[in-house]
Amino acid sequence: MSEPHNTQLTTRPPLEDFERVEKFQSLQAGQYWRAIAAIPQKAIALDSVLLLQSIKWVDNAAHTIVMRAHPLKFGTREEIEIPQPDGTVRRTYVSHGTYDFLLKDFLLQFEYEPDADKIRAEETARIHSTIQQLQSELIEAQSNPDILARVVEDQLRENAQAPSEPDTAGGALVLFDHSVRQEMSQLATGSIANALGSGITAEKVQAMKAVAEREYQVATIQSQWIQGKTAEITTVVRKLTPFFEEKAAASLAKTEDIRSYVAKLIEGIESLDLYVGSRGADDPHRQAGRPIPAAEFCAEEIVDG
């Protein structure tokens, strides 16, 4: 039993090396990769699809992989809990911008995701659906008074149940029947001339105060609900912005290899100026564009150094 087991152990490392080389060959900035394991240290959830934003090279070999945070987290700060070997939990904060991974760690924790465009389209579609739902609720509330009436009723009931100071005049409104409420409401919201013409008593004045207080509460609750719904829509709409920014970052990342190659090419071309004589110390004994003999070139290099 031991011999096959040993044989399996010896054949496994080359397979792993082959897989890693295969993945390495496909690495390119601008691609999307899926987390195949949760990474609590960076608050990256399992199956998160992230943009490979940049590759840092050392001695012409990929060394560090820079991943961009998910659009729904990008630019935010999150408190996380990291389990410790002794069983305790360490709390810390993670800023979601970019994450750096050594190449070896990256290949163990991520896999290439070919359907990234479809995944991002589904994520943005869910956000658009939420926006449409919130907008529909707002429009329906403005066209259907019963909706806001229920909102007001629920809020007033909640306020009445909450511990507070003794009831003010506004709470006395519940003692009047519907006809009296309607009359008092017309008086409270009408002109002073109308109020005087209907006959004023101390009881009516008190009732008018109660109605006016309630009308104010109703208007305030309705206004707060509309403002809250509008703010909620604005918050959801803002979630779309990082998705557009990620698209721009992906397009820019795809040019990284070309830009890096061109930069090295330009650097190499500029170094040729020393050999053709268009750059370096002036030499009155040579003509521009004439190749410099090796002895003269070495001497000039020493003098310049």
PDB file of C-alpha atoms in Angstrom:
ATOM      1  CA  MET A   1       0.000   0.000   0.000  1.00  0.00           C
ATOM      2  CA  SER A   2       2.862   2.333   0.726  1.00  0.00           C
ATOM      3  CA  GLU A   3       4.439   2.071  -2.723  1.00  0.00           C
ATOM      4  CA  PRO A   4       1.453   3.389  -4.703  1.00  0.00           C
ATOM      5  CA  HIS A   5       1.010   6.116  -2.109  1.00  0.00           C
ATOM      6  CA  ASN A   6       4.607   7.261  -2.574  1.00  0.00           C
ATOM      7  CA  THR A   7       4.245   7.113  -6.337  1.00  0.00           C
ATOM      8  CA  GLN A   8       1.199   9.367  -6.165  1.00  0.00           C
ATOM      9  CA  LEU A   9       3.058  11.902  -4.050  1.00  0.00           C
ATOM     10  CA  THR A  10       5.932  12.087  -6.485  1.00  0.00           C
ATOM     11  CA  THR A  11       3.724  12.565  -9.519  1.00  0.00           C
ATOM     12  CA  ARG A  12       1.495  15.231  -7.965  1.00  0.00           C
ATOM     13  CA  PRO A  13       3.968  18.176  -7.809  1.00  0.00           C
ATOM     14  CA  PRO A  14       4.667  18.193 -11.585  1.00  0.00           C
ATOM     15  CA  LEU A  15       0.912  18.296 -12.206  1.00  0.00           C
ATOM     16  CA  GLU A  16       0.567  21.257  -9.862  1.00  0.00           C
ATOM     17  CA  ASP A  17       3.483  22.979 -11.567  1.00  0.00           C
ATOM     18  CA  PHE A  18       1.897  22.380 -14.957  1.00  0.00           C
ATOM     19  CA  GLU A  19      -1.417  23.824 -13.807  1.00  0.00           C
ATOM     20  CA  ARG A  20       0.276  26.881 -12.367  1.00  0.00           C
ATOM     21  CA  VAL A  21       2.267  27.482 -15.540  1.00  0.00           C
ATOM     22  CA  GLU A  22      -0.918  27.169 -17.566  1.00  0.00           C
ATOM     23  CA  LYS A  23      -2.645  29.746 -15.378  1.00  0.00           C
ATOM     24  CA  PHE A  24       0.404  31.973 -15.411  1.00  0.00           C
ATOM     25  CA  GLN A  25       0.481  32.005 -19.201  1.00  0.00           C
ATOM     26  CA  SER A  26      -3.102  33.273 -19.259  1.00  0.00           C
ATOM     27  CA  LEU A  27      -2.504  36.082 -16.769  1.00  0.00           C
ATOM     28  CA  GLN A  28      -3.196  39.485 -18.234  1.00  0.00           C
ATOM     29  CA  ALA A  29      -4.273  42.796 -16.797  1.00  0.00           C
ATOM     30  CA  GLY A  30      -7.885  43.559 -17.618  1.00  0.00           C
ATOM     31  CA  GLN A  31      -9.115  40.014 -17.016  1.00  0.00           C
ATOM     32  CA  TYR A  32     -11.634  39.002 -14.363  1.00  0.00           C
ATOM     33  CA  TRP A  33     -10.939  36.291 -11.809  1.00  0.00           C
ATOM     34  CA  ARG A  34     -13.210  34.517  -9.340  1.00  0.00           C
ATOM     35  CA  ALA A  35     -12.273  33.869  -5.710  1.00  0.00           C
ATOM     36  CA  ILE A  36     -12.403  30.097  -5.147  1.00  0.00           C
ATOM     37  CA  ALA A  37     -12.116  30.591  -1.398  1.00  0.00           C
ATOM     38  CA  ALA A  38     -13.119  33.271   1.059  1.00  0.00           C
ATOM     39  CA  ILE A  39     -10.272  35.611   1.999  1.00  0.00           C
ATOM     40  CA  PRO A  40     -11.258  37.047   5.398  1.00  0.00           C
ATOM     41  CA  GLN A  41      -8.091  39.150   5.727  1.00  0.00           C
ATOM     42  CA  LYS A  42      -9.269  41.253   2.795  1.00  0.00           C
ATOM     43  CA  ALA A  43     -13.031  40.765   3.297  1.00  0.00           C
ATOM     44  CA  ILE A  44     -13.318  39.011  -0.058  1.00  0.00           C
ATOM     45  CA  ALA A  45     -16.248  36.618  -0.174  1.00  0.00           C
ATOM     46  CA  LEU A  46     -16.298  33.264  -1.897  1.00  0.00           C
ATOM     47  CA  ASP A  47     -17.144  33.509  -5.636  1.00  0.00           C
ATOM     48  CA  SER A  48     -16.423  37.240  -5.767  1.00  0.00           C
ATOM     49  CA  VAL A  49     -15.505  38.197  -9.327  1.00  0.00           C
ATOM     50  CA  LEU A  50     -12.779  40.845  -9.336  1.00  0.00           C
ATOM     51  CA  LEU A  51     -10.830  42.743 -11.955  1.00  0.00           C
ATOM     52  CA  LEU A  52      -7.141  42.004 -12.379  1.00  0.00           C
ATOM     53  CA  GLN A  53      -6.022  45.613 -12.559  1.00  0.00           C
ATOM     54  CA  SER A  54      -2.261  45.317 -12.754  1.00  0.00           C
ATOM     55  CA  ILE A  55       0.683  42.929 -12.692  1.00  0.00           C
ATOM     56  CA  LYS A  56       3.899  43.983 -10.998  1.00  0.00           C
ATOM     57  CA  TRP A  57       7.020  42.471 -12.502  1.00  0.00           C
ATOM     58  CA  VAL A  58      10.367  41.715 -10.885  1.00  0.00           C
ATOM     59  CA  ASP A  59      13.281  40.568 -13.052  1.00  0.00           C
ATOM     60  CA  ASN A  60      10.926  40.044 -15.994  1.00  0.00           C
ATOM     61  CA  ALA A  61       8.705  37.710 -13.963  1.00  0.00           C
ATOM     62  CA  ALA A  62       5.238  38.328 -12.577  1.00  0.00           C
ATOM     63  CA  HIS A  63       5.601  38.968  -8.856  1.00  0.00           C
ATOM     64  CA  THR A  64       2.520  40.750  -7.472  1.00  0.00           C
ATOM     65  CA  ILE A  65      -1.044  40.686  -8.752  1.00  0.00           C
ATOM     66  CA  VAL A  66      -3.153  43.775  -8.048  1.00  0.00           C
ATOM     67  CA  MET A  67      -6.895  43.108  -7.887  1.00  0.00           C
ATOM     68  CA  ARG A  68      -9.561  45.808  -7.860  1.00  0.00           C
ATOM     69  CA  ALA A  69     -12.298  45.616  -5.223  1.00  0.00           C
ATOM     70  CA  HIS A  70     -15.809  44.658  -6.264  1.00  0.00           C
ATOM     71  CA  PRO A  71     -17.809  47.696  -7.464  1.00  0.00           C
ATOM     72  CA  LEU A  72     -20.293  47.320  -4.611  1.00  0.00           C
ATOM     73  CA  LYS A  73     -17.430  47.618  -2.122  1.00  0.00           C
ATOM     74  CA  PHE A  74     -14.959  49.845  -3.945  1.00  0.00           C
ATOM     75  CA  GLY A  75     -14.109  52.986  -1.988  1.00  0.00           C
ATOM     76  CA  THR A  76     -15.674  51.759   1.252  1.00  0.00           C
ATOM     77  CA  ARG A  77     -14.211  50.760   4.607  1.00  0.00           C
ATOM     78  CA  GLU A  78     -15.360  47.664   6.467  1.00  0.00           C
ATOM     79  CA  GLU A  79     -14.782  46.201   9.905  1.00  0.00           C
ATOM     80  CA  ILE A  80     -13.913  42.510   9.746  1.00  0.00           C
ATOM     81  CA  GLU A  81     -13.274  39.688  12.186  1.00  0.00           C
ATOM     82  CA  ILE A  82     -10.264  37.448  11.590  1.00  0.00           C
ATOM     83  CA  PRO A  83     -10.158  34.099  13.451  1.00  0.00           C
ATOM     84  CA  GLN A  84      -6.883  33.503  15.267  1.00  0.00           C
ATOM     85  CA  PRO A  85      -5.087  30.164  15.844  1.00  0.00           C
ATOM     86  CA  ASP A  86      -5.843  30.324  19.567  1.00  0.00           C
ATOM     87  CA  GLY A  87      -9.586  30.525  18.894  1.00  0.00           C
ATOM     88  CA  THR A  88      -9.954  34.242  19.499  1.00  0.00           C
ATOM     89  CA  VAL A  89     -11.135  36.784  16.955  1.00  0.00           C
ATOM     90  CA  ARG A  90      -9.189  39.870  15.943  1.00  0.00           C
ATOM     91  CA  ARG A  91     -11.137  42.909  14.749  1.00  0.00           C
ATOM     92  CA  THR A  92      -9.659  45.218  12.158  1.00  0.00           C
ATOM     93  CA  TYR A  93     -10.670  47.475   9.277  1.00  0.00           C
ATOM     94  CA  VAL A  94     -10.212  46.877   5.568  1.00  0.00           C
ATOM     95  CA  SER A  95     -10.250  49.641   2.972  1.00  0.00           C
ATOM     96  CA  HIS A  96     -11.666  48.362  -0.298  1.00  0.00           C
ATOM     97  CA  GLY A  97      -9.612  49.782  -3.129  1.00  0.00           C
ATOM     98  CA  THR A  98      -7.049  47.371  -4.501  1.00  0.00           C
ATOM     99  CA  TYR A  99      -5.651  44.152  -3.065  1.00  0.00           C
ATOM    100  CA  ASP A 100      -2.100  42.910  -3.593  1.00  0.00           C
ATOM    101  CA  PHE A 101      -1.396  39.181  -3.891  1.00  0.00           C
ATOM    102  CA  LEU A 102       1.872  37.389  -4.453  1.00  0.00           C
ATOM    103  CA  LEU A 103       1.644  35.326  -7.628  1.00  0.00           C
ATOM    104  CA  LYS A 104       1.701  31.988  -5.795  1.00  0.00           C
ATOM    105  CA  ASP A 105      -1.047  33.024  -3.373  1.00  0.00           C
ATOM    106  CA  PHE A 106      -3.122  34.473  -6.177  1.00  0.00           C
ATOM    107  CA  LEU A 107      -3.115  31.262  -8.210  1.00  0.00           C
ATOM    108  CA  LEU A 108      -4.201  29.296  -5.156  1.00  0.00           C
ATOM    109  CA  GLN A 109      -7.108  31.616  -4.365  1.00  0.00           C
ATOM    110  CA  PHE A 110      -8.467  32.659  -7.760  1.00  0.00           C
ATOM    111  CA  GLU A 111      -9.504  31.132 -11.055  1.00  0.00           C
ATOM    112  CA  TYR A 112     -10.115  32.787 -14.389  1.00  0.00           C
ATOM    113  CA  GLU A 113     -13.722  33.848 -14.983  1.00  0.00           C
ATOM    114  CA  PRO A 114     -14.625  33.892 -18.701  1.00  0.00           C
ATOM    115  CA  ASP A 115     -18.231  35.027 -18.135  1.00  0.00           C
ATOM    116  CA  ALA A 116     -17.391  38.217 -16.252  1.00  0.00           C
ATOM    117  CA  ASP A 117     -19.348  40.467 -18.625  1.00  0.00           C
ATOM    118  CA  LYS A 118     -22.497  38.409 -18.097  1.00  0.00           C
ATOM    119  CA  ILE A 119     -22.019  38.434 -14.320  1.00  0.00           C
ATOM    120  CA  ARG A 120     -21.543  42.190 -14.197  1.00  0.00           C
ATOM    121  CA  ALA A 121     -24.587  42.693 -16.435  1.00  0.00           C
ATOM    122  CA  GLU A 122     -26.702  40.632 -14.030  1.00  0.00           C
ATOM    123  CA  GLU A 123     -25.405  42.613 -11.048  1.00  0.00           C
ATOM    124  CA  THR A 124     -26.211  45.964 -12.640  1.00  0.00           C
ATOM    125  CA  ALA A 125     -29.601  44.632 -13.773  1.00  0.00           C
ATOM    126  CA  ARG A 126     -30.493  43.880 -10.159  1.00  0.00           C
ATOM    127  CA  ILE A 127     -29.600  47.447  -9.204  1.00  0.00           C
ATOM    128  CA  HIS A 128     -31.721  48.852 -12.045  1.00  0.00           C
ATOM    129  CA  SER A 129     -34.594  46.648 -10.908  1.00  0.00           C
ATOM    130  CA  THR A 130     -34.328  48.041  -7.384  1.00  0.00           C
ATOM    131  CA  ILE A 131     -34.314  51.599  -8.734  1.00  0.00           C
ATOM    132  CA  GLN A 132     -37.409  50.954 -10.830  1.00  0.00           C
ATOM    133  CA  GLN A 133     -39.215  49.427  -7.868  1.00  0.00           C
ATOM    134  CA  LEU A 134     -38.446  52.405  -5.645  1.00  0.00           C
ATOM    135  CA  GLN A 135     -39.483  54.853  -8.348  1.00  0.00           C
ATOM    136  CA  SER A 136     -42.747  52.970  -8.850  1.00  0.00           C
ATOM    137  CA  GLU A 137     -43.473  53.149  -5.135  1.00  0.00           C
ATOM    138  CA  LEU A 138     -42.846  56.889  -5.122  1.00  0.00           C
ATOM    139  CA  ILE A 139     -44.994  57.551  -8.197  1.00  0.00           C
ATOM    140  CA  GLU A 140     -47.807  55.359  -6.914  1.00  0.00           C
ATOM    141  CA  ALA A 141     -47.774  57.115  -3.546  1.00  0.00           C
ATOM    142  CA  GLN A 142     -48.159  60.482  -5.242  1.00  0.00           C
ATOM    143  CA  SER A 143     -51.103  59.287  -7.323  1.00  0.00           C
ATOM    144  CA  ASN A 144     -52.814  57.180  -4.666  1.00  0.00           C
ATOM    145  CA  PRO A 145     -53.613  59.092  -1.427  1.00  0.00           C
ATOM    146  CA  ASP A 146     -54.390  55.852   0.399  1.00  0.00           C
ATOM    147  CA  ILE A 147     -50.722  54.856   0.372  1.00  0.00           C
ATOM    148  CA  LEU A 148     -49.550  57.997   2.137  1.00  0.00           C
ATOM    149  CA  ALA A 149     -52.567  57.772   4.429  1.00  0.00           C
ATOM    150  CA  ARG A 150     -51.426  54.321   5.569  1.00  0.00           C
ATOM    151  CA  VAL A 151     -47.903  55.626   6.027  1.00  0.00           C
ATOM    152  CA  VAL A 152     -49.212  58.455   8.196  1.00  0.00           C
ATOM    153  CA  GLU A 153     -51.463  56.140  10.174  1.00  0.00           C
ATOM    154  CA  ASP A 154     -48.651  53.684  10.874  1.00  0.00           C
ATOM    155  CA  GLN A 155     -46.282  56.457  11.906  1.00  0.00           C
ATOM    156  CA  LEU A 156     -48.830  58.116  14.201  1.00  0.00           C
ATOM    157  CA  ARG A 157     -49.580  54.769  15.808  1.00  0.00           C
ATOM    158  CA  GLU A 158     -45.879  54.149  16.306  1.00  0.00           C
ATOM    159  CA  ASN A 159     -45.433  57.600  17.826  1.00  0.00           C
ATOM    160  CA  ALA A 160     -48.368  57.008  20.170  1.00  0.00           C
ATOM    161  CA  GLN A 161     -46.932  53.692  21.370  1.00  0.00           C
ATOM    162  CA  ALA A 162     -43.454  55.089  21.912  1.00  0.00           C
ATOM    163  CA  PRO A 163     -42.724  56.410  25.433  1.00  0.00           C
ATOM    164  CA  SER A 164     -42.879  60.187  25.363  1.00  0.00           C
ATOM    165  CA  GLU A 165     -43.993  63.231  27.270  1.00  0.00           C
ATOM    166  CA  PRO A 166     -47.678  63.594  28.269  1.00  0.00           C
ATOM    167  CA  ASP A 167     -50.007  64.026  25.309  1.00  0.00           C
ATOM    168  CA  THR A 168     -50.285  67.511  23.896  1.00  0.00           C
ATOM    169  CA  ALA A 169     -53.323  69.108  22.378  1.00  0.00           C
ATOM    170  CA  GLY A 170     -52.701  67.128  19.189  1.00  0.00           C
ATOM    171  CA  GLY A 171     -53.651  63.929  20.939  1.00  0.00           C
ATOM    172  CA  ALA A 172     -57.054  65.309  21.937  1.00  0.00           C
ATOM    173  CA  LEU A 173     -58.223  65.023  18.356  1.00  0.00           C
ATOM    174  CA  VAL A 174     -59.095  61.370  18.811  1.00  0.00           C
ATOM    175  CA  LEU A 175     -61.961  62.388  21.134  1.00  0.00           C
ATOM    176  CA  PHE A 176     -63.921  64.076  18.310  1.00  0.00           C
ATOM    177  CA  ASP A 177     -66.128  62.206  15.898  1.00  0.00           C
ATOM    178  CA  HIS A 178     -65.550  62.394  12.148  1.00  0.00           C
ATOM    179  CA  SER A 179     -67.912  65.325  11.483  1.00  0.00           C
ATOM    180  CA  VAL A 180     -66.326  67.407  14.221  1.00  0.00           C
ATOM    181  CA  ARG A 181     -62.843  66.573  12.952  1.00  0.00           C
ATOM    182  CA  GLN A 182     -63.786  67.668   9.460  1.00  0.00           C
ATOM    183  CA  GLU A 183     -65.272  70.916  10.741  1.00  0.00           C
ATOM    184  CA  MET A 184     -62.284  71.666  12.929  1.00  0.00           C
ATOM    185  CA  SER A 185     -59.919  70.834  10.092  1.00  0.00           C
ATOM    186  CA  GLN A 186     -61.649  73.319   7.801  1.00  0.00           C
ATOM    187  CA  LEU A 187     -61.516  75.971  10.496  1.00  0.00           C
ATOM    188  CA  ALA A 188     -57.891  75.297  11.371  1.00  0.00           C
ATOM    189  CA  THR A 189     -56.730  75.354   7.771  1.00  0.00           C
ATOM    190  CA  GLY A 190     -59.085  78.142   6.610  1.00  0.00           C
ATOM    191  CA  SER A 191     -59.030  81.884   7.092  1.00  0.00           C
ATOM    192  CA  ILE A 192     -59.541  83.724  10.372  1.00  0.00           C
ATOM    193  CA  ALA A 193     -62.660  85.386   8.935  1.00  0.00           C
ATOM    194  CA  ASN A 194     -64.262  82.001   8.344  1.00  0.00           C
ATOM    195  CA  ALA A 195     -63.383  80.904  11.857  1.00  0.00           C
ATOM    196  CA  LEU A 196     -64.898  84.021  13.404  1.00  0.00           C
ATOM    197  CA  GLY A 197     -68.004  83.708  11.272  1.00  0.00           C
ATOM    198  CA  SER A 198     -68.705  80.197  12.525  1.00  0.00           C
ATOM    199  CA  GLY A 199     -68.623  81.242  16.140  1.00  0.00           C
ATOM    200  CA  ILE A 200     -65.608  80.834  18.385  1.00  0.00           C
ATOM    201  CA  THR A 201     -65.571  79.248  21.810  1.00  0.00           C
ATOM    202  CA  ALA A 202     -62.751  78.161  24.069  1.00  0.00           C
ATOM    203  CA  GLU A 203     -63.500  74.534  23.243  1.00  0.00           C
ATOM    204  CA  LYS A 204     -63.370  75.204  19.513  1.00  0.00           C
ATOM    205  CA  VAL A 205     -60.081  77.053  19.866  1.00  0.00           C
ATOM    206  CA  GLN A 206     -58.611  74.090  21.711  1.00  0.00           C
ATOM    207  CA  ALA A 207     -59.965  71.721  19.087  1.00  0.00           C
ATOM    208  CA  MET A 208     -58.571  73.867  16.286  1.00  0.00           C
ATOM    209  CA  LYS A 209     -55.153  73.737  17.916  1.00  0.00           C
ATOM    210  CA  ALA A 210     -55.395  69.959  18.079  1.00  0.00           C
ATOM    211  CA  VAL A 211     -56.390  69.711  14.414  1.00  0.00           C
ATOM    212  CA  ALA A 212     -53.667  72.111  13.323  1.00  0.00           C
ATOM    213  CA  GLU A 213     -51.121  70.082  15.266  1.00  0.00           C
ATOM    214  CA  ARG A 214     -52.270  66.887  13.627  1.00  0.00           C
ATOM    215  CA  GLU A 215     -52.262  68.426  10.142  1.00  0.00           C
ATOM    216  CA  TYR A 216     -48.696  69.518  10.781  1.00  0.00           C
ATOM    217  CA  GLN A 217     -47.754  65.998  11.870  1.00  0.00           C
ATOM    218  CA  VAL A 218     -49.402  64.517   8.781  1.00  0.00           C
ATOM    219  CA  ALA A 219     -47.596  66.909   6.442  1.00  0.00           C
ATOM    220  CA  THR A 220     -44.294  66.237   8.208  1.00  0.00           C
ATOM    221  CA  ILE A 221     -44.683  62.461   7.994  1.00  0.00           C
ATOM    222  CA  GLN A 222     -45.600  62.623   4.310  1.00  0.00           C
ATOM    223  CA  SER A 223     -42.676  64.906   3.559  1.00  0.00           C
ATOM    224  CA  GLN A 224     -40.221  62.719   5.448  1.00  0.00           C
ATOM    225  CA  TRP A 225     -41.464  59.601   3.668  1.00  0.00           C
ATOM    226  CA  ILE A 226     -41.072  61.189   0.235  1.00  0.00           C
ATOM    227  CA  GLN A 227     -37.633  62.562   1.116  1.00  0.00           C
ATOM    228  CA  GLY A 228     -36.580  59.192   2.516  1.00  0.00           C
ATOM    229  CA  LYS A 229     -37.735  57.355  -0.592  1.00  0.00           C
ATOM    230  CA  THR A 230     -35.942  59.886  -2.807  1.00  0.00           C
ATOM    231  CA  ALA A 231     -32.746  59.533  -0.774  1.00  0.00           C
ATOM    232  CA  GLU A 232     -33.039  55.760  -1.028  1.00  0.00           C
ATOM    233  CA  ILE A 233     -33.281  55.998  -4.814  1.00  0.00           C
ATOM    234  CA  THR A 234     -30.246  58.291  -4.905  1.00  0.00           C
ATOM    235  CA  THR A 235     -28.238  55.858  -2.790  1.00  0.00           C
ATOM    236  CA  VAL A 236     -29.066  52.946  -5.074  1.00  0.00           C
ATOM    237  CA  VAL A 237     -28.289  54.969  -8.210  1.00  0.00           C
ATOM    238  CA  ARG A 238     -24.851  55.786  -6.810  1.00  0.00           C
ATOM    239  CA  LYS A 239     -24.103  52.067  -6.658  1.00  0.00           C
ATOM    240  CA  LEU A 240     -23.958  52.051 -10.451  1.00  0.00           C
ATOM    241  CA  THR A 241     -21.080  54.534 -10.640  1.00  0.00           C
ATOM    242  CA  PRO A 242     -18.336  52.107  -9.500  1.00  0.00           C
ATOM    243  CA  PHE A 243     -19.430  49.658 -12.218  1.00  0.00           C
ATOM    244  CA  PHE A 244     -18.806  52.278 -14.905  1.00  0.00           C
ATOM    245  CA  GLU A 245     -15.509  53.215 -13.266  1.00  0.00           C
ATOM    246  CA  GLU A 246     -14.493  49.554 -13.277  1.00  0.00           C
ATOM    247  CA  LYS A 247     -15.169  49.329 -17.014  1.00  0.00           C
ATOM    248  CA  ALA A 248     -12.842  52.260 -17.591  1.00  0.00           C
ATOM    249  CA  ALA A 249     -10.218  50.684 -15.323  1.00  0.00           C
ATOM    250  CA  ALA A 250     -10.511  47.391 -17.219  1.00  0.00           C
ATOM    251  CA  SER A 251     -10.006  49.117 -20.565  1.00  0.00           C
ATOM    252  CA  LEU A 252      -6.969  50.928 -19.215  1.00  0.00           C
ATOM    253  CA  ALA A 253      -5.580  47.747 -17.651  1.00  0.00           C
ATOM    254  CA  LYS A 254      -5.720  45.926 -20.990  1.00  0.00           C
ATOM    255  CA  THR A 255      -3.224  48.427 -22.389  1.00  0.00           C
ATOM    256  CA  GLU A 256      -0.793  47.913 -19.501  1.00  0.00           C
ATOM    257  CA  ASP A 257       1.320  45.305 -21.295  1.00  0.00           C
ATOM    258  CA  ILE A 258       1.541  47.443 -24.423  1.00  0.00           C
ATOM    259  CA  ARG A 259       2.404  50.575 -22.468  1.00  0.00           C
ATOM    260  CA  SER A 260       5.060  48.714 -20.496  1.00  0.00           C
ATOM    261  CA  TYR A 261       6.565  47.249 -23.668  1.00  0.00           C
ATOM    262  CA  VAL A 262       6.612  50.607 -25.453  1.00  0.00           C
ATOM    263  CA  ALA A 263       8.201  52.290 -22.421  1.00  0.00           C
ATOM    264  CA  LYS A 264      11.012  49.719 -22.392  1.00  0.00           C
ATOM    265  CA  LEU A 265      11.380  50.032 -26.152  1.00  0.00           C
ATOM    266  CA  ILE A 266      11.704  53.808 -25.931  1.00  0.00           C
ATOM    267  CA  GLU A 267      14.249  53.439 -23.148  1.00  0.00           C
ATOM    268  CA  GLY A 268      16.270  51.071 -25.301  1.00  0.00           C
ATOM    269  CA  ILE A 269      16.068  53.351 -28.322  1.00  0.00           C
ATOM    270  CA  GLU A 270      17.206  56.333 -26.265  1.00  0.00           C
ATOM    271  CA  SER A 271      20.260  54.394 -25.115  1.00  0.00           C
ATOM    272  CA  LEU A 272      21.277  53.982 -28.761  1.00  0.00           C
ATOM    273  CA  ASP A 273      21.854  57.736 -28.948  1.00  0.00           C
ATOM    274  CA  LEU A 274      25.177  57.156 -27.198  1.00  0.00           C
ATOM    275  CA  TYR A 275      26.325  54.937 -30.031  1.00  0.00           C
ATOM    276  CA  VAL A 276      25.329  57.223 -32.882  1.00  0.00           C
ATOM    277  CA  GLY A 277      26.771  60.310 -31.233  1.00  0.00           C
ATOM    278  CA  SER A 278      23.590  62.333 -30.841  1.00  0.00           C
ATOM    279  CA  ARG A 279      23.914  62.284 -27.058  1.00  0.00           C
ATOM    280  CA  GLY A 280      26.912  62.429 -24.756  1.00  0.00           C
ATOM    281  CA  ALA A 281      29.908  64.696 -24.195  1.00  0.00           C
ATOM    282  CA  ASP A 282      30.847  66.965 -27.107  1.00  0.00           C
ATOM    283  CA  ASP A 283      33.853  65.776 -29.096  1.00  0.00           C
ATOM    284  CA  PRO A 284      35.295  68.294 -31.564  1.00  0.00           C
ATOM    285  CA  HIS A 285      37.279  65.515 -33.270  1.00  0.00           C
ATOM    286  CA  ARG A 286      34.204  63.541 -34.435  1.00  0.00           C
ATOM    287  CA  GLN A 287      31.376  64.272 -36.783  1.00  0.00           C
ATOM    288  CA  ALA A 288      27.744  63.905 -35.805  1.00  0.00           C
ATOM    289  CA  GLY A 289      26.432  60.512 -36.823  1.00  0.00           C
ATOM    290  CA  ARG A 290      29.910  58.907 -37.168  1.00  0.00           C
ATOM    291  CA  PRO A 291      30.253  55.705 -35.129  1.00  0.00           C
ATOM    292  CA  ILE A 292      32.597  56.103 -32.185  1.00  0.00           C
ATOM    293  CA  PRO A 293      35.570  53.738 -32.031  1.00  0.00           C
ATOM    294  CA  ALA A 294      35.461  51.402 -29.063  1.00  0.00           C
ATOM    295  CA  ALA A 295      38.488  52.992 -27.394  1.00  0.00           C
ATOM    296  CA  GLU A 296      37.054  56.500 -27.699  1.00  0.00           C
ATOM    297  CA  PHE A 297      33.637  55.338 -26.509  1.00  0.00           C
ATOM    298  CA  CYS A 298      35.126  53.702 -23.418  1.00  0.00           C
ATOM    299  CA  ALA A 299      37.208  56.745 -22.657  1.00  0.00           C
ATOM    300  CA  GLU A 300      34.192  58.994 -23.009  1.00  0.00           C
ATOM    301  CA  GLU A 301      32.168  56.729 -20.737  1.00  0.00           C
ATOM    302  CA  ILE A 302      34.880  56.934 -18.090  1.00  0.00           C
ATOM    303  CA  VAL A 303      35.138  60.697 -18.410  1.00  0.00           C
ATOM    304  CA  ASP A 304      31.361  61.117 -18.243  1.00  0.00           C
ATOM    305  CA  GLY A 305      31.171  58.845 -15.204  1.00  0.00           C
TER     306      GLY A 305
END
